[in-house]
Amino acid sequence: MEYSPRKMQDLLNQNDFRLKKQYGQNFIIDENIIDNIIQKSNIDKETLVLEIGPGAGSLTYKLSQAAKQVLCYEIDTTLEEVLKENLHDSSNVEILFQDFLKANPLEDLKKYSYQKLYVIANLPYYITTPIIMKIIEDRVPVDKICVMVQKEVGNRFKAQPGSKEYGSLSVYLNYYFSMKKLLDVSRNVFLPKPNVDSIVIEFTKKEHSMKVLDEALFFKLIRDSFEQKRKTLKNNLKNYDLTIVEDVLKRHGLDLSVRAEALELAIFIEIANELSR
Ligand code: SAM
């Protein structure tokens, strides 16, 4: 497998493959970025990697060298020949030509034995959040997720209270994972070149010290608290027992005039738990 823009374009041309915008196809053509992702994600021969969107296989090839096995989901069946060619000596790769959002990863994982499960991918940008949500909601037993995402979206994922990017999604993800940026990635390393820069972000599964008593209530509370971002909790949480909310806020030196964007995860958990008692 050779990594150069020309080689990649030649390979795609030879197979009459046309890049499809509607599938978010921006293929990595810089070997250094791929090596960096592999090295920073600490994959080893006990690791099963789940890759969403192998594309032409440039990341997949190096994943297969570092990991025990690689299971991929690719929506675009016209990539089959390209992938066959690029991965002909990677016997530990399985590619399921399916829409990941409609797939059943828990079922697919049953035949694999592994010590660690990592999701490593350059995600299609049009469905970054739904993919992460599916991994959480399907309870895919991941130890770590390392994904390339649009910079702006990644910053929202890992935003901290008080920043303008902080929202319900940041709180939700922060409940499950510790998140950190691994790499900045220029738009110039993709074919075709997208209009935005990217980052590689790492999600590591959290062991919880604070238990949520009623998850459904907790998630609803987060959504409602951020319903109108510029409004106070008093306004956004009109349908809740505000005396309970106020009591919790007081313990933290706050009152109902606070906005959700100022509250850290632990306070949301405390409010939700008090409301569910
Ligand atoms: N991994 C390759 C790389 O880095 O060069 C390609 C990454 S490209 C940004 C995203 C890939 O995801 C494309 O190959 C695209 O066809 C695939 N894709 C898009 N939507 C998908 C879906 N719903 N399920 C599975 N794959 C999808």
Short mmCIF file of C-alpha atoms and ligand atoms in Angstrom, two decimals:
data_model
loop_
_atom_site.label_atom_id
_atom_site.label_comp_id
_atom_site.label_asym_id
_atom_site.label_seq_id
_atom_site.Cartn_x
_atom_site.Cartn_y
_atom_site.Cartn_z
CA MET A 1 0.00 0.00 0.00
CA GLU A 2 1.45 3.36 -0.99
CA TYR A 3 0.40 6.66 0.46
CA SER A 4 0.52 9.49 -1.98
CA PRO A 5 -2.22 11.67 -3.47
CA ARG A 6 -1.29 10.50 -6.97
CA LYS A 7 -1.29 6.80 -6.08
CA MET A 8 -4.63 7.14 -4.34
CA GLN A 9 -6.15 8.96 -7.30
CA ASP A 10 -4.69 6.36 -9.72
CA LEU A 11 -6.11 3.51 -7.71
CA LEU A 12 -9.54 5.12 -7.58
CA ASN A 13 -9.41 5.84 -11.33
CA GLN A 14 -8.33 2.28 -12.19
CA ASN A 15 -11.39 1.00 -10.38
CA ASP A 16 -13.69 3.62 -11.91
CA PHE A 17 -14.44 4.83 -8.43
CA ARG A 18 -16.05 8.24 -8.00
CA LEU A 19 -15.83 9.98 -4.63
CA LYS A 20 -19.27 10.57 -3.17
CA LYS A 21 -19.95 13.76 -1.30
CA GLN A 22 -23.22 12.44 0.13
CA TYR A 23 -21.26 9.79 2.05
CA GLY A 24 -18.77 12.30 3.44
CA GLN A 25 -15.92 10.73 1.46
CA ASN A 26 -12.71 12.60 2.24
CA PHE A 27 -9.92 10.06 2.15
CA ILE A 28 -6.67 10.53 4.09
CA ILE A 29 -3.64 10.69 1.82
CA ASP A 30 -0.95 11.53 4.39
CA GLU A 31 0.85 8.56 5.88
CA ASN A 32 2.19 10.61 8.82
CA ILE A 33 -1.32 11.37 10.06
CA ILE A 34 -2.23 7.70 9.90
CA ASP A 35 0.95 6.67 11.75
CA ASN A 36 0.24 9.29 14.37
CA ILE A 37 -3.30 8.01 14.94
CA ILE A 38 -2.06 4.42 15.24
CA GLN A 39 0.72 5.38 17.63
CA LYS A 40 -1.40 7.67 19.84
CA SER A 41 -4.26 5.21 20.16
CA ASN A 42 -2.02 2.48 21.68
CA ILE A 43 -3.51 -0.43 19.77
CA ASP A 44 -1.88 -3.79 20.41
CA LYS A 45 -2.26 -7.41 19.36
CA GLU A 46 -5.00 -7.96 21.96
CA THR A 47 -7.12 -5.18 20.45
CA LEU A 48 -10.12 -5.62 18.20
CA VAL A 49 -10.65 -2.45 16.21
CA LEU A 50 -14.01 -1.40 14.88
CA GLU A 51 -13.64 1.02 11.99
CA ILE A 52 -16.60 2.92 10.57
CA GLY A 53 -16.01 3.92 6.95
CA PRO A 54 -12.75 2.34 5.74
CA GLY A 55 -13.02 4.22 2.42
CA ALA A 56 -10.09 3.12 0.29
CA GLY A 57 -8.49 1.39 3.27
CA SER A 58 -5.54 3.65 3.99
CA LEU A 59 -6.20 3.73 7.74
CA THR A 60 -7.50 0.14 7.73
CA TYR A 61 -4.25 -1.22 6.34
CA LYS A 62 -2.15 0.19 9.19
CA LEU A 63 -4.80 -0.76 11.75
CA SER A 64 -4.59 -4.36 10.55
CA GLN A 65 -0.84 -4.37 11.15
CA ALA A 66 -1.15 -3.04 14.70
CA ALA A 67 -4.31 -4.78 15.94
CA LYS A 68 -5.46 -8.34 16.47
CA GLN A 69 -8.40 -7.91 14.12
CA VAL A 70 -10.31 -5.13 12.38
CA LEU A 71 -14.05 -5.13 11.77
CA CYS A 72 -15.22 -2.44 9.35
CA TYR A 73 -18.58 -1.09 8.27
CA GLU A 74 -18.70 0.63 4.88
CA ILE A 75 -21.91 1.92 3.31
CA ASP A 76 -20.54 2.28 -0.22
CA THR A 77 -20.48 -1.09 -1.99
CA THR A 78 -18.66 0.42 -4.99
CA LEU A 79 -15.52 0.54 -2.79
CA GLU A 80 -15.32 -3.25 -2.74
CA GLU A 81 -12.73 -3.60 -5.54
CA VAL A 82 -10.58 -0.76 -4.23
CA LEU A 83 -10.58 -2.26 -0.74
CA LYS A 84 -9.82 -5.74 -2.08
CA GLU A 85 -6.80 -4.39 -3.88
CA ASN A 86 -5.50 -2.28 -1.00
CA LEU A 87 -6.04 -4.92 1.67
CA HIS A 88 -5.15 -8.09 -0.23
CA ASP A 89 -2.50 -9.06 2.33
CA SER A 90 -4.53 -8.09 5.42
CA SER A 91 -6.20 -11.34 6.41
CA ASN A 92 -7.36 -10.04 9.80
CA VAL A 93 -9.80 -7.51 8.32
CA GLU A 94 -13.51 -8.12 7.84
CA ILE A 95 -15.58 -5.58 5.94
CA LEU A 96 -19.34 -5.50 6.25
CA PHE A 97 -20.91 -3.41 3.51
CA GLN A 98 -23.64 -1.90 5.63
CA ASP A 99 -24.89 1.42 6.89
CA PHE A 100 -23.40 1.50 10.39
CA LEU A 101 -26.43 3.38 11.71
CA LYS A 102 -28.62 0.39 10.77
CA ALA A 103 -26.12 -2.30 11.74
CA ASN A 104 -26.19 -4.57 14.78
CA PRO A 105 -22.62 -4.35 16.11
CA LEU A 106 -23.37 -6.33 19.28
CA GLU A 107 -24.45 -9.28 17.15
CA ASP A 108 -21.50 -8.87 14.75
CA LEU A 109 -19.01 -8.78 17.64
CA LYS A 110 -20.16 -12.13 19.04
CA LYS A 111 -17.79 -14.20 16.92
CA TYR A 112 -14.73 -12.22 17.98
CA SER A 113 -12.57 -12.80 21.02
CA TYR A 114 -10.52 -9.86 22.24
CA GLN A 115 -9.30 -8.15 25.37
CA LYS A 116 -9.89 -4.58 24.28
CA LEU A 117 -12.32 -3.05 21.85
CA TYR A 118 -11.41 0.28 20.25
CA VAL A 119 -13.34 2.29 17.69
CA ILE A 120 -10.81 4.01 15.42
CA ALA A 121 -12.08 5.94 12.42
CA ASN A 122 -12.04 8.96 10.21
CA LEU A 123 -15.76 9.51 10.56
CA PRO A 124 -18.08 10.72 7.81
CA TYR A 125 -18.77 14.26 9.01
CA TYR A 126 -22.47 14.31 8.15
CA ILE A 127 -23.23 11.68 10.80
CA THR A 128 -20.48 12.06 13.41
CA THR A 129 -22.84 12.62 16.34
CA PRO A 130 -25.36 9.88 15.38
CA ILE A 131 -22.48 7.38 15.15
CA ILE A 132 -21.19 8.23 18.64
CA MET A 133 -24.76 8.14 19.99
CA LYS A 134 -25.35 4.73 18.42
CA ILE A 135 -22.22 3.32 20.04
CA ILE A 136 -23.50 4.56 23.41
CA GLU A 137 -27.16 3.61 22.94
CA ASP A 138 -26.43 0.13 21.54
CA ARG A 139 -24.10 -0.36 24.52
CA VAL A 140 -21.20 -1.42 22.31
CA PRO A 141 -18.60 -2.43 24.92
CA VAL A 142 -15.87 -0.05 23.76
CA ASP A 143 -12.86 0.72 25.92
CA LYS A 144 -11.81 3.64 23.78
CA ILE A 145 -12.90 5.64 20.76
CA CYS A 146 -10.32 7.56 18.68
CA VAL A 147 -11.96 9.43 15.87
CA MET A 148 -11.20 12.14 13.39
CA VAL A 149 -13.99 14.67 13.36
CA GLN A 150 -14.62 18.18 12.14
CA LYS A 151 -12.74 20.52 14.49
CA GLU A 152 -15.80 22.53 15.47
CA VAL A 153 -17.80 19.37 16.32
CA GLY A 154 -14.90 17.91 18.31
CA ASN A 155 -14.60 21.12 20.30
CA ARG A 156 -18.29 20.88 21.15
CA PHE A 157 -17.89 17.27 22.29
CA LYS A 158 -15.13 18.04 24.77
CA ALA A 159 -16.25 21.55 25.79
CA GLN A 160 -16.03 22.58 29.43
CA PRO A 161 -18.59 24.60 31.45
CA GLY A 162 -18.41 28.32 30.73
CA SER A 163 -17.18 27.96 27.15
CA LYS A 164 -19.44 28.91 24.27
CA GLU A 165 -19.28 25.40 22.77
CA TYR A 166 -20.57 23.75 25.98
CA GLY A 167 -24.01 22.22 25.45
CA SER A 168 -26.22 19.25 26.26
CA LEU A 169 -24.09 17.01 24.02
CA SER A 170 -20.93 17.90 25.97
CA VAL A 171 -22.63 16.98 29.27
CA TYR A 172 -24.08 13.78 27.82
CA LEU A 173 -20.73 12.60 26.41
CA ASN A 174 -18.88 13.67 29.51
CA TYR A 175 -21.12 11.36 31.50
CA TYR A 176 -19.75 8.36 29.61
CA PHE A 177 -16.25 9.38 28.59
CA SER A 178 -13.16 11.40 29.40
CA MET A 179 -12.30 13.25 26.23
CA LYS A 180 -9.14 14.81 24.94
CA LYS A 181 -7.72 16.05 21.68
CA LEU A 182 -4.95 13.86 20.31
CA LEU A 183 -4.11 15.70 17.08
CA ASP A 184 -4.86 18.73 14.95
CA VAL A 185 -5.35 17.76 11.32
CA SER A 186 -5.10 20.16 8.41
CA ARG A 187 -7.70 20.03 5.63
CA ASN A 188 -4.80 19.52 3.19
CA VAL A 189 -4.32 15.85 4.05
CA PHE A 190 -7.58 14.72 2.45
CA LEU A 191 -8.73 13.85 -1.03
CA PRO A 192 -10.84 15.83 -1.86
CA LYS A 193 -9.89 18.72 0.42
CA PRO A 194 -12.82 19.58 2.75
CA ASN A 195 -13.74 23.16 3.73
CA VAL A 196 -12.87 22.61 7.38
CA ASP A 197 -9.99 21.43 9.53
CA SER A 198 -10.26 18.38 11.75
CA ILE A 199 -9.10 17.02 15.05
CA VAL A 200 -8.58 13.52 16.34
CA ILE A 201 -10.37 13.14 19.62
CA GLU A 202 -10.03 10.32 22.13
CA PHE A 203 -12.94 9.14 24.27
CA THR A 204 -11.98 6.88 27.17
CA LYS A 205 -14.71 5.05 29.05
CA LYS A 206 -15.36 6.50 32.51
CA GLU A 207 -15.78 4.50 35.67
CA HIS A 208 -18.42 6.49 37.51
CA SER A 209 -17.96 7.76 41.00
CA MET A 210 -21.38 9.46 40.97
CA LYS A 211 -24.23 7.19 40.03
CA VAL A 212 -27.27 8.47 38.16
CA LEU A 213 -30.43 6.98 39.71
CA ASP A 214 -32.74 7.52 36.74
CA GLU A 215 -30.91 7.91 33.42
CA ALA A 216 -34.02 8.85 31.43
CA LEU A 217 -34.75 11.71 33.80
CA PHE A 218 -31.10 12.78 33.81
CA PHE A 219 -30.95 12.97 29.99
CA LYS A 220 -34.24 14.85 29.83
CA LEU A 221 -33.03 17.29 32.46
CA ILE A 222 -29.86 18.01 30.43
CA ARG A 223 -31.83 18.55 27.22
CA ASP A 224 -34.37 20.81 28.93
CA SER A 225 -31.71 22.81 30.77
CA PHE A 226 -30.06 23.76 27.47
CA GLU A 227 -33.37 24.15 25.58
CA GLN A 228 -32.85 27.88 25.20
CA LYS A 229 -29.18 28.45 25.84
CA ARG A 230 -29.43 32.11 26.80
CA LYS A 231 -32.21 31.49 29.33
CA THR A 232 -31.78 30.78 33.02
CA LEU A 233 -32.55 27.42 34.64
CA LYS A 234 -35.62 29.04 36.19
CA ASN A 235 -37.02 29.59 32.69
CA ASN A 236 -35.87 26.36 31.07
CA LEU A 237 -36.96 24.11 33.94
CA LYS A 238 -40.45 25.52 34.55
CA ASN A 239 -41.96 22.05 34.48
CA TYR A 240 -39.72 20.72 37.24
CA ASP A 241 -39.92 21.08 41.01
CA LEU A 242 -37.87 24.26 41.23
CA THR A 243 -37.52 24.16 45.02
CA ILE A 244 -35.51 20.94 44.66
CA VAL A 245 -33.41 22.40 41.85
CA GLU A 246 -32.81 25.54 43.91
CA ASP A 247 -31.73 23.56 46.99
CA VAL A 248 -29.06 21.74 45.02
CA LEU A 249 -27.84 24.95 43.38
CA LYS A 250 -27.58 26.63 46.80
CA ARG A 251 -25.21 23.90 47.99
CA HIS A 252 -22.89 25.04 45.22
CA GLY A 253 -23.28 28.76 45.91
CA LEU A 254 -25.62 29.22 42.92
CA ASP A 255 -29.26 30.14 42.37
CA LEU A 256 -31.97 29.71 39.72
CA SER A 257 -30.67 32.64 37.69
CA VAL A 258 -27.75 30.49 36.57
CA ARG A 259 -27.56 29.24 32.97
CA ALA A 260 -26.98 25.59 32.08
CA GLU A 261 -23.74 26.52 30.33
CA ALA A 262 -22.17 27.27 33.74
CA LEU A 263 -23.00 23.91 35.31
CA GLU A 264 -20.66 20.98 35.44
CA LEU A 265 -21.73 17.35 35.03
CA ALA A 266 -21.69 16.59 38.78
CA ILE A 267 -24.30 19.30 39.49
CA PHE A 268 -26.62 17.97 36.77
CA ILE A 269 -26.29 14.49 38.28
CA GLU A 270 -27.05 15.83 41.75
CA ILE A 271 -30.15 17.70 40.55
CA ALA A 272 -31.41 14.66 38.62
CA ASN A 273 -30.88 12.36 41.60
CA GLU A 274 -32.68 14.72 43.99
CA LEU A 275 -35.59 15.03 41.53
CA SER A 276 -35.89 11.24 41.19
CA ARG A 277 -36.05 10.52 44.93
N1 SAM B 1 -11.28 5.83 6.50
C1 SAM B 1 -11.12 6.41 5.20
C2 SAM B 1 -9.97 7.37 5.22
O1 SAM B 1 -9.67 7.87 6.31
O2 SAM B 1 -9.39 7.62 4.18
C3 SAM B 1 -12.40 7.11 4.71
C4 SAM B 1 -12.99 8.14 5.62
S1 SAM B 1 -14.32 9.06 4.90
C5 SAM B 1 -14.21 10.54 5.85
C6 SAM B 1 -15.79 8.34 5.57
C7 SAM B 1 -16.15 6.95 5.08
O3 SAM B 1 -17.35 6.54 5.71
C8 SAM B 1 -16.41 6.83 3.60
O4 SAM B 1 -15.75 5.71 3.08
C9 SAM B 1 -17.93 6.64 3.49
O5 SAM B 1 -18.35 5.91 2.36
C10 SAM B 1 -18.22 5.91 4.79
N2 SAM B 1 -19.60 6.06 5.29
C11 SAM B 1 -20.43 7.11 5.14
N3 SAM B 1 -21.60 6.89 5.75
C12 SAM B 1 -21.53 5.66 6.31
C13 SAM B 1 -22.43 4.85 7.07
N4 SAM B 1 -23.65 5.29 7.38
N5 SAM B 1 -22.02 3.62 7.47
C14 SAM B 1 -20.78 3.16 7.13
N6 SAM B 1 -19.88 3.88 6.42
C15 SAM B 1 -20.24 5.11 6.02
#
